[in-house]
Amino acid sequence: MDLSVFSSMLSVNGPRGTRREGKKFRQYAAALSTTIGPFAVGTVLAWTSPVLPMLQSENSRIPITADEGSWVGSLIAIGAIIGSIPAGKGADIFGRKPTIAALAVPFIISWAMIYFATTVWELYAARLIAGAVIGGVTATVPMYIGEIAESSIRGELGSYIQVKVTLGILYVYAIGPFVSYEGLAVLCGIIPVIMFVLVLLVAPETPTYLLRSGRRKEAEHSLVLLRGHEYDIAGELEELQQQLEEEQKRSSKFKDLISSRATVRASIAVMGLLSFLSFSGINVLIFYAESIFKSSSSSISPQVSSIIIGVLQVKFTFASALLVDKAGRRVLLLISDSVMAVCLGCLGYFFWLQEHAVDVSAFSLIPLISLGVYISTFSLGFGPIPGVMMGELFSPDVKGLALGIVCVIASLLEFVVVKMYQNLLDWFDHGITFWIFAGFCVLGTVFVWFLVPETKNKTLQEIQNELSGKKKPNNRKDNPKGNRKQHMMDSLTGDQTHAAIV
């Protein structure tokens, strides 16, 4: 299977040495227009929260069982595996911009199928299609943003992907309880239409793709559009050309993944982050938010509680976008996963007491507080940062194959977690189930401490050198002042990259 689709996910770091950066407005505008796709992804993820209680009610238009509901929730993970590879190949053949715009079509089809569905099998098919589009968005939007962004705002723009996902989730939480099944499908189906129009009107094609296609003049025009007319594009074009020439000289076969020390370390870090993200139970909480609050018998209605959770998720994901290039990746990940473990532990204890006939009416706000803090800290670190680091840790020559394999495995793990949630409830009930998720958060914190490097303020080449075990040079001929400044920053911020990688 050819997974070289991701191989062109290059970040634009500009020419070596010191230079004035370009203007940022058009980069922000282009990134925000393409992240309408992740907003649509958020609507797909959150749709089950208000709709499954409708479908499992006595007056349901499509009566389904709890087990069938778990399939409706989990099948999007299988669809994501199917969709990521064709979308990525399309981005290489037809361009990033037209491929992202075209993803709106199957999105609209899936919502139309949900609107007209009369059987659970039609829902299964619609969710598979929606999952395939999620895979396509996951493969193409980070690729696009990585290729238009300057390194100084690369982390921030990459984090906007998760911000838009959370906005999509909040959108469904806010309107879902107050509209009909059909009305929700229509309101969600409008989003891909907006995505199609905005991407075509606002987003330019990436300079990297245009250079790969031999369209240098168009690549120059794209860079001027993204950086401003006062920006000297010559140095950046030269470096991009050199990166592409080096990439063409290298292969991206599986043996390259296991023969390179840097790639092995990057694979361990990325796969671990995505695995612990899945086993933290985040998608279970998003998919079944209303049902969980209903089971807790909270004094606040499940619908209002879900909206509060959605608002917190948006707020703290946006905060992460502002902090990720300042505070660093590792510190946010460590704070995030450790606090998540405590929150899930408290939530599990609340349900354990409730399930053992202990009166918990005096603590009825514990579920909302626990999940509120959980989702806030998740959104600050473990939500957006793994996606940012996926584009930073792999070298361009193996990035396509590595990320392809990693995304397939991560999607399978997500399917297992979401599908098994109902089984865990049947076997253990809510208390022990949430303790299991808490245990994985503890393991995730340990994993980040020992195996995840810090990539803040480092170029892609510096990251590769450190993953390979190469020592930092004491100075650089091309920019000794900049290097000394970076060394001082590393010392002040306690850069623990070498200690973090084993």
Coordinates of C-alpha atoms in Angstrom, one line a residue, residues 129-472:
I129 CA -18.7 8.0 4.5
A130 CA -18.5 10.8 7.1
G131 CA -15.5 8.9 8.7
A132 CA -13.8 8.7 5.3
V133 CA -14.1 12.4 4.9
I134 CA -12.7 12.9 8.4
G135 CA -9.7 10.8 7.3
G136 CA -9.4 13.0 4.2
V137 CA -9.5 16.2 6.2
T138 CA -6.9 14.8 8.7
A139 CA -4.6 14.0 5.8
T140 CA -4.9 17.3 3.8
V141 CA -5.6 20.2 6.1
P142 CA -2.5 19.8 8.3
M143 CA -0.5 19.3 5.1
Y144 CA -1.8 22.5 3.7
I145 CA -1.2 24.6 6.8
G146 CA 2.3 23.1 7.2
E147 CA 3.2 24.2 3.7
I148 CA 1.9 27.8 3.9
A149 CA 3.0 28.7 7.5
E150 CA 6.2 30.4 8.6
S151 CA 7.9 28.6 11.5
S152 CA 7.1 31.4 13.9
I153 CA 3.3 30.7 13.7
R154 CA 3.4 27.1 12.6
G155 CA 2.3 25.7 15.9
E156 CA -0.4 28.3 16.4
L157 CA -1.9 27.8 12.9
G158 CA -1.7 24.0 13.4
S159 CA -3.5 24.3 16.7
Y160 CA -6.4 26.1 14.9
I161 CA -7.4 22.7 13.5
Q162 CA -8.3 21.4 16.9
V163 CA -9.9 24.8 17.8
K164 CA -12.3 24.4 14.8
V165 CA -13.1 20.8 15.7
T166 CA -14.1 21.9 19.2
L167 CA -16.2 24.7 17.7
G168 CA -18.0 22.1 15.6
I169 CA -18.6 20.0 18.7
L170 CA -20.0 23.1 20.6
Y171 CA -22.2 23.9 17.6
V172 CA -23.9 20.5 17.8
Y173 CA -24.2 20.5 21.6
A174 CA -25.8 24.0 21.5
I175 CA -28.4 23.3 18.8
G176 CA -28.9 19.5 19.0
P177 CA -31.2 19.4 22.0
F178 CA -33.5 22.1 20.5
V179 CA -34.1 20.9 17.0
S180 CA -35.5 17.8 15.4
Y181 CA -33.4 14.9 14.0
E182 CA -34.0 16.2 10.5
G183 CA -33.3 19.8 11.4
L184 CA -29.9 18.9 13.0
A185 CA -28.9 17.0 9.8
V186 CA -29.7 20.1 7.7
L187 CA -27.9 22.5 10.0
C188 CA -24.8 20.3 10.0
G189 CA -25.0 19.8 6.2
I190 CA -24.7 23.5 5.6
I191 CA -21.2 23.6 7.0
P192 CA -19.5 21.7 4.1
V193 CA -21.2 24.1 1.6
I194 CA -19.5 27.0 3.4
M195 CA -16.2 25.1 3.5
F196 CA -16.4 24.6 -0.3
V197 CA -17.0 28.3 -1.1
L198 CA -14.4 29.7 1.4
V199 CA -11.6 27.4 0.3
L200 CA -12.1 28.2 -3.4
L201 CA -12.3 32.0 -2.7
V202 CA -9.7 32.5 0.0
A203 CA -7.0 29.7 0.1
P204 CA -4.1 29.9 -2.4
E205 CA -2.4 26.8 -3.6
T206 CA 0.7 25.9 -1.5
P207 CA 4.2 26.9 -2.8
T208 CA 5.5 23.4 -2.0
Y209 CA 2.9 21.7 -4.2
L210 CA 3.5 24.2 -7.1
L211 CA 7.2 23.6 -7.0
R212 CA 6.8 19.9 -7.0
S213 CA 4.6 20.3 -10.1
G214 CA 7.2 22.3 -11.9
R215 CA 5.2 25.5 -11.7
R216 CA 7.8 27.9 -10.3
K217 CA 6.2 31.1 -11.4
E218 CA 2.9 30.2 -9.7
A219 CA 4.9 29.2 -6.6
E220 CA 6.5 32.6 -6.6
H221 CA 3.0 34.3 -6.9
S222 CA 1.7 32.1 -4.1
L223 CA 4.6 33.1 -1.7
V224 CA 4.1 36.8 -2.5
L225 CA 0.4 36.4 -1.8
L226 CA 1.0 34.6 1.5
R227 CA 4.0 36.8 2.7
G228 CA 3.3 40.2 1.2
H229 CA 4.8 42.2 -1.6
E230 CA 7.6 43.6 0.5
Y231 CA 8.9 40.2 1.4
D232 CA 12.0 38.8 -0.4
I233 CA 10.9 35.3 -1.6
A234 CA 14.2 34.3 -3.2
G235 CA 15.7 32.7 -0.2
E236 CA 12.6 30.8 0.8
L237 CA 12.1 29.5 -2.7
E238 CA 15.7 28.3 -2.8
E239 CA 15.4 26.4 0.4
L240 CA 12.1 24.8 -0.6
Q241 CA 13.7 23.7 -3.9
Q242 CA 16.6 22.2 -2.0
Q243 CA 14.3 20.3 0.3
L244 CA 12.3 18.9 -2.6
E245 CA 15.5 17.8 -4.5
E246 CA 16.8 16.0 -1.4
E247 CA 13.4 14.4 -0.9
Q248 CA 13.4 13.1 -4.5
K249 CA 16.8 11.4 -3.9
R250 CA 15.5 9.4 -1.0
S251 CA 13.1 6.5 -0.8
S252 CA 10.3 6.1 1.7
K253 CA 10.1 2.3 2.2
F254 CA 9.3 0.5 5.4
K255 CA 12.9 -0.4 5.9
D256 CA 13.7 3.3 6.1
L257 CA 11.5 3.6 9.1
I258 CA 13.3 1.0 11.2
S259 CA 16.8 1.8 10.0
S260 CA 16.8 5.5 11.1
R261 CA 17.3 6.2 14.8
A262 CA 15.5 9.6 14.4
T263 CA 12.5 8.0 12.6
V264 CA 12.2 5.2 15.2
R265 CA 12.2 7.8 18.1
A266 CA 9.7 10.0 16.2
S267 CA 7.4 7.0 15.6
I268 CA 7.5 5.9 19.2
A269 CA 6.7 9.5 20.3
V270 CA 3.8 10.1 17.8
M271 CA 2.3 6.6 18.2
G272 CA 2.4 6.9 21.9
L273 CA 0.7 10.3 22.0
L274 CA -2.1 9.2 19.7
S275 CA -2.6 5.9 21.6
F276 CA -2.8 7.6 25.0
L277 CA -5.1 10.2 23.4
S278 CA -7.5 7.5 22.3
F279 CA -7.3 5.6 25.6
S280 CA -7.9 8.7 27.6
G281 CA -11.6 8.2 26.6
I282 CA -12.0 11.7 25.1
N283 CA -14.1 10.6 22.1
V284 CA -16.3 8.5 24.4
L285 CA -17.0 11.6 26.4
I286 CA -17.7 13.6 23.3
F287 CA -19.9 11.0 21.7
Y288 CA -21.9 10.1 24.8
A289 CA -21.8 13.4 26.8
E290 CA -25.6 13.7 27.3
S291 CA -25.9 10.0 28.2
I292 CA -23.1 10.3 30.8
F293 CA -24.7 13.4 32.4
K294 CA -28.1 11.8 32.4
S295 CA -26.6 8.7 34.2
S296 CA -25.1 11.0 36.9
S297 CA -28.5 12.5 37.9
S298 CA -26.9 15.9 38.1
S299 CA -28.9 18.9 39.2
I300 CA -28.1 20.6 35.9
S301 CA -29.8 19.2 32.8
P302 CA -27.7 16.9 30.5
Q303 CA -28.2 19.4 27.6
V304 CA -26.9 22.4 29.6
S305 CA -24.0 20.4 31.0
S306 CA -23.0 19.4 27.5
I307 CA -23.0 23.0 26.3
I308 CA -20.9 24.0 29.3
I309 CA -18.4 21.3 28.4
G310 CA -18.4 22.5 24.7
V311 CA -17.7 26.1 25.7
L312 CA -14.8 25.1 28.0
Q313 CA -13.3 22.9 25.2
V314 CA -13.3 25.8 22.7
K315 CA -11.9 28.3 25.3
F316 CA -9.0 26.1 26.3
T317 CA -8.2 24.8 22.9
F318 CA -7.9 28.4 21.7
A319 CA -5.7 29.1 24.8
S320 CA -3.4 26.2 23.7
A321 CA -3.1 27.7 20.2
L322 CA -1.7 30.9 21.8
L323 CA 0.6 29.1 24.3
V324 CA 2.0 26.2 22.2
D325 CA 4.8 28.3 20.7
K326 CA 5.5 30.0 24.0
A327 CA 5.1 27.5 26.9
G328 CA 6.3 24.5 24.8
R329 CA 4.8 21.2 23.9
R330 CA 6.0 19.0 26.8
V331 CA 4.9 21.1 29.7
L332 CA 1.4 21.5 28.3
L333 CA 1.2 17.7 27.6
L334 CA 2.4 16.9 31.2
I335 CA -0.1 19.3 32.8
S336 CA -2.9 18.1 30.6
D337 CA -2.6 14.3 31.1
S338 CA -1.9 14.4 34.8
V339 CA -4.9 16.6 35.6
M340 CA -7.1 14.4 33.3
A341 CA -6.1 11.4 35.3
V342 CA -7.3 13.1 38.6
C343 CA -10.6 14.2 37.0
L344 CA -11.4 10.8 35.6
G345 CA -10.5 9.3 39.0
C346 CA -12.9 11.6 40.8
L347 CA -15.6 10.9 38.2
G348 CA -15.2 7.2 38.5
Y349 CA -15.4 7.4 42.3
F350 CA -18.6 9.4 42.1
F351 CA -20.2 6.8 39.9
W352 CA -18.8 3.9 42.0
L353 CA -20.5 5.4 45.1
Q354 CA -23.7 5.9 43.1
E355 CA -23.6 2.3 41.9
H356 CA -23.1 1.0 45.4
A357 CA -26.3 2.8 46.6
V358 CA -24.5 5.6 48.4
D359 CA -26.4 8.9 48.5
V360 CA -24.4 11.3 46.3
S361 CA -27.1 14.0 46.0
A362 CA -24.8 16.4 48.0
F363 CA -22.1 16.0 45.3
S364 CA -24.3 16.2 42.3
L365 CA -22.1 18.8 40.6
I366 CA -19.0 16.5 40.8
P367 CA -19.6 15.0 37.3
L368 CA -19.9 18.5 35.7
I369 CA -16.9 19.8 37.5
S370 CA -14.8 16.7 36.8
L371 CA -15.6 16.6 33.1
G372 CA -15.3 20.4 32.9
V373 CA -11.8 20.4 34.2
Y374 CA -11.0 17.2 32.2
I375 CA -12.1 18.7 28.9
S376 CA -10.3 22.0 29.7
T377 CA -6.9 20.5 30.4
F378 CA -7.3 18.0 27.5
S379 CA -8.0 21.0 25.2
L380 CA -4.9 22.8 26.6
G381 CA -2.5 20.0 25.8
F382 CA -3.4 16.4 24.7
G383 CA -6.0 17.6 22.2
P384 CA -4.2 19.9 19.8
I385 CA -0.5 19.2 20.5
P386 CA -0.2 15.6 19.1
G387 CA -1.4 16.9 15.7
V388 CA 1.2 19.7 15.8
M389 CA 4.0 17.3 16.7
M390 CA 3.0 14.8 13.9
G391 CA 4.2 17.4 11.4
E392 CA 7.4 18.3 13.3
L393 CA 9.0 15.0 14.3
F394 CA 9.3 13.1 11.0
S395 CA 11.8 14.0 8.3
P396 CA 10.2 14.9 4.9
D397 CA 11.6 11.7 3.1
V398 CA 9.7 9.3 5.4
K399 CA 6.9 11.5 6.6
G400 CA 4.4 10.1 4.1
L401 CA 4.8 6.5 5.0
A402 CA 5.3 7.0 8.7
L403 CA 2.2 9.2 9.2
G404 CA 0.2 6.9 7.0
I405 CA 1.0 3.9 9.2
V406 CA 0.6 5.9 12.4
C407 CA -2.8 7.3 11.4
V408 CA -4.2 3.9 10.4
I409 CA -3.1 2.3 13.7
A410 CA -4.5 5.3 15.7
S411 CA -7.9 5.1 13.9
L412 CA -8.1 1.3 14.7
L413 CA -7.3 2.1 18.4
E414 CA -10.0 4.8 18.4
F415 CA -12.5 2.3 16.9
V416 CA -11.7 -0.2 19.6
V417 CA -12.1 2.3 22.4
V418 CA -15.4 3.8 21.3
K419 CA -16.9 0.4 20.3
M420 CA -15.8 -1.3 23.6
Y421 CA -17.2 1.5 25.8
Q422 CA -20.7 -0.1 25.9
N423 CA -19.1 -3.5 26.6
L424 CA -17.1 -1.9 29.5
L425 CA -20.3 -0.4 30.9
D426 CA -22.0 -3.8 30.7
W427 CA -19.1 -5.6 32.5
F428 CA -18.1 -3.0 35.0
D429 CA -20.6 -0.1 35.0
H430 CA -19.4 3.6 34.9
G431 CA -17.2 3.7 37.9
I432 CA -14.5 1.2 37.0
T433 CA -14.8 2.2 33.3
F434 CA -13.7 5.7 34.1
W435 CA -11.0 4.4 36.4
I436 CA -9.6 2.4 33.5
F437 CA -9.4 5.6 31.4
A438 CA -7.8 7.4 34.3
G439 CA -5.1 4.7 34.5
F440 CA -4.2 5.2 30.9
C441 CA -3.9 8.9 31.6
V442 CA -1.3 8.2 34.3
L443 CA 0.6 6.0 31.9
G444 CA 0.4 8.7 29.3
T445 CA 2.0 11.2 31.7
V446 CA 4.9 8.9 32.3
F447 CA 5.3 8.3 28.6
V448 CA 5.5 12.0 27.9
W449 CA 8.0 12.6 30.6
F450 CA 10.4 10.0 29.3
L451 CA 9.8 9.7 25.6
V452 CA 8.4 12.9 24.1
P453 CA 10.9 15.6 23.0
E454 CA 10.4 19.4 23.2
T455 CA 10.1 21.0 19.7
K456 CA 9.4 24.5 20.7
N457 CA 11.5 27.1 18.8
K458 CA 13.4 24.5 16.8
T459 CA 13.6 24.2 13.1
L460 CA 12.8 20.8 11.5
Q461 CA 16.4 20.1 10.9
E462 CA 17.3 20.8 14.5
I463 CA 14.6 18.4 15.6
Q464 CA 16.0 15.7 13.3
N465 CA 19.5 16.2 14.6
E466 CA 18.5 15.8 18.2
L467 CA 16.4 12.7 17.5
S468 CA 19.4 11.3 15.7
G469 CA 21.5 11.9 18.8
K470 CA 23.6 14.6 17.2
K471 CA 24.9 17.3 19.6
K472 CA 24.0 20.9 19.0

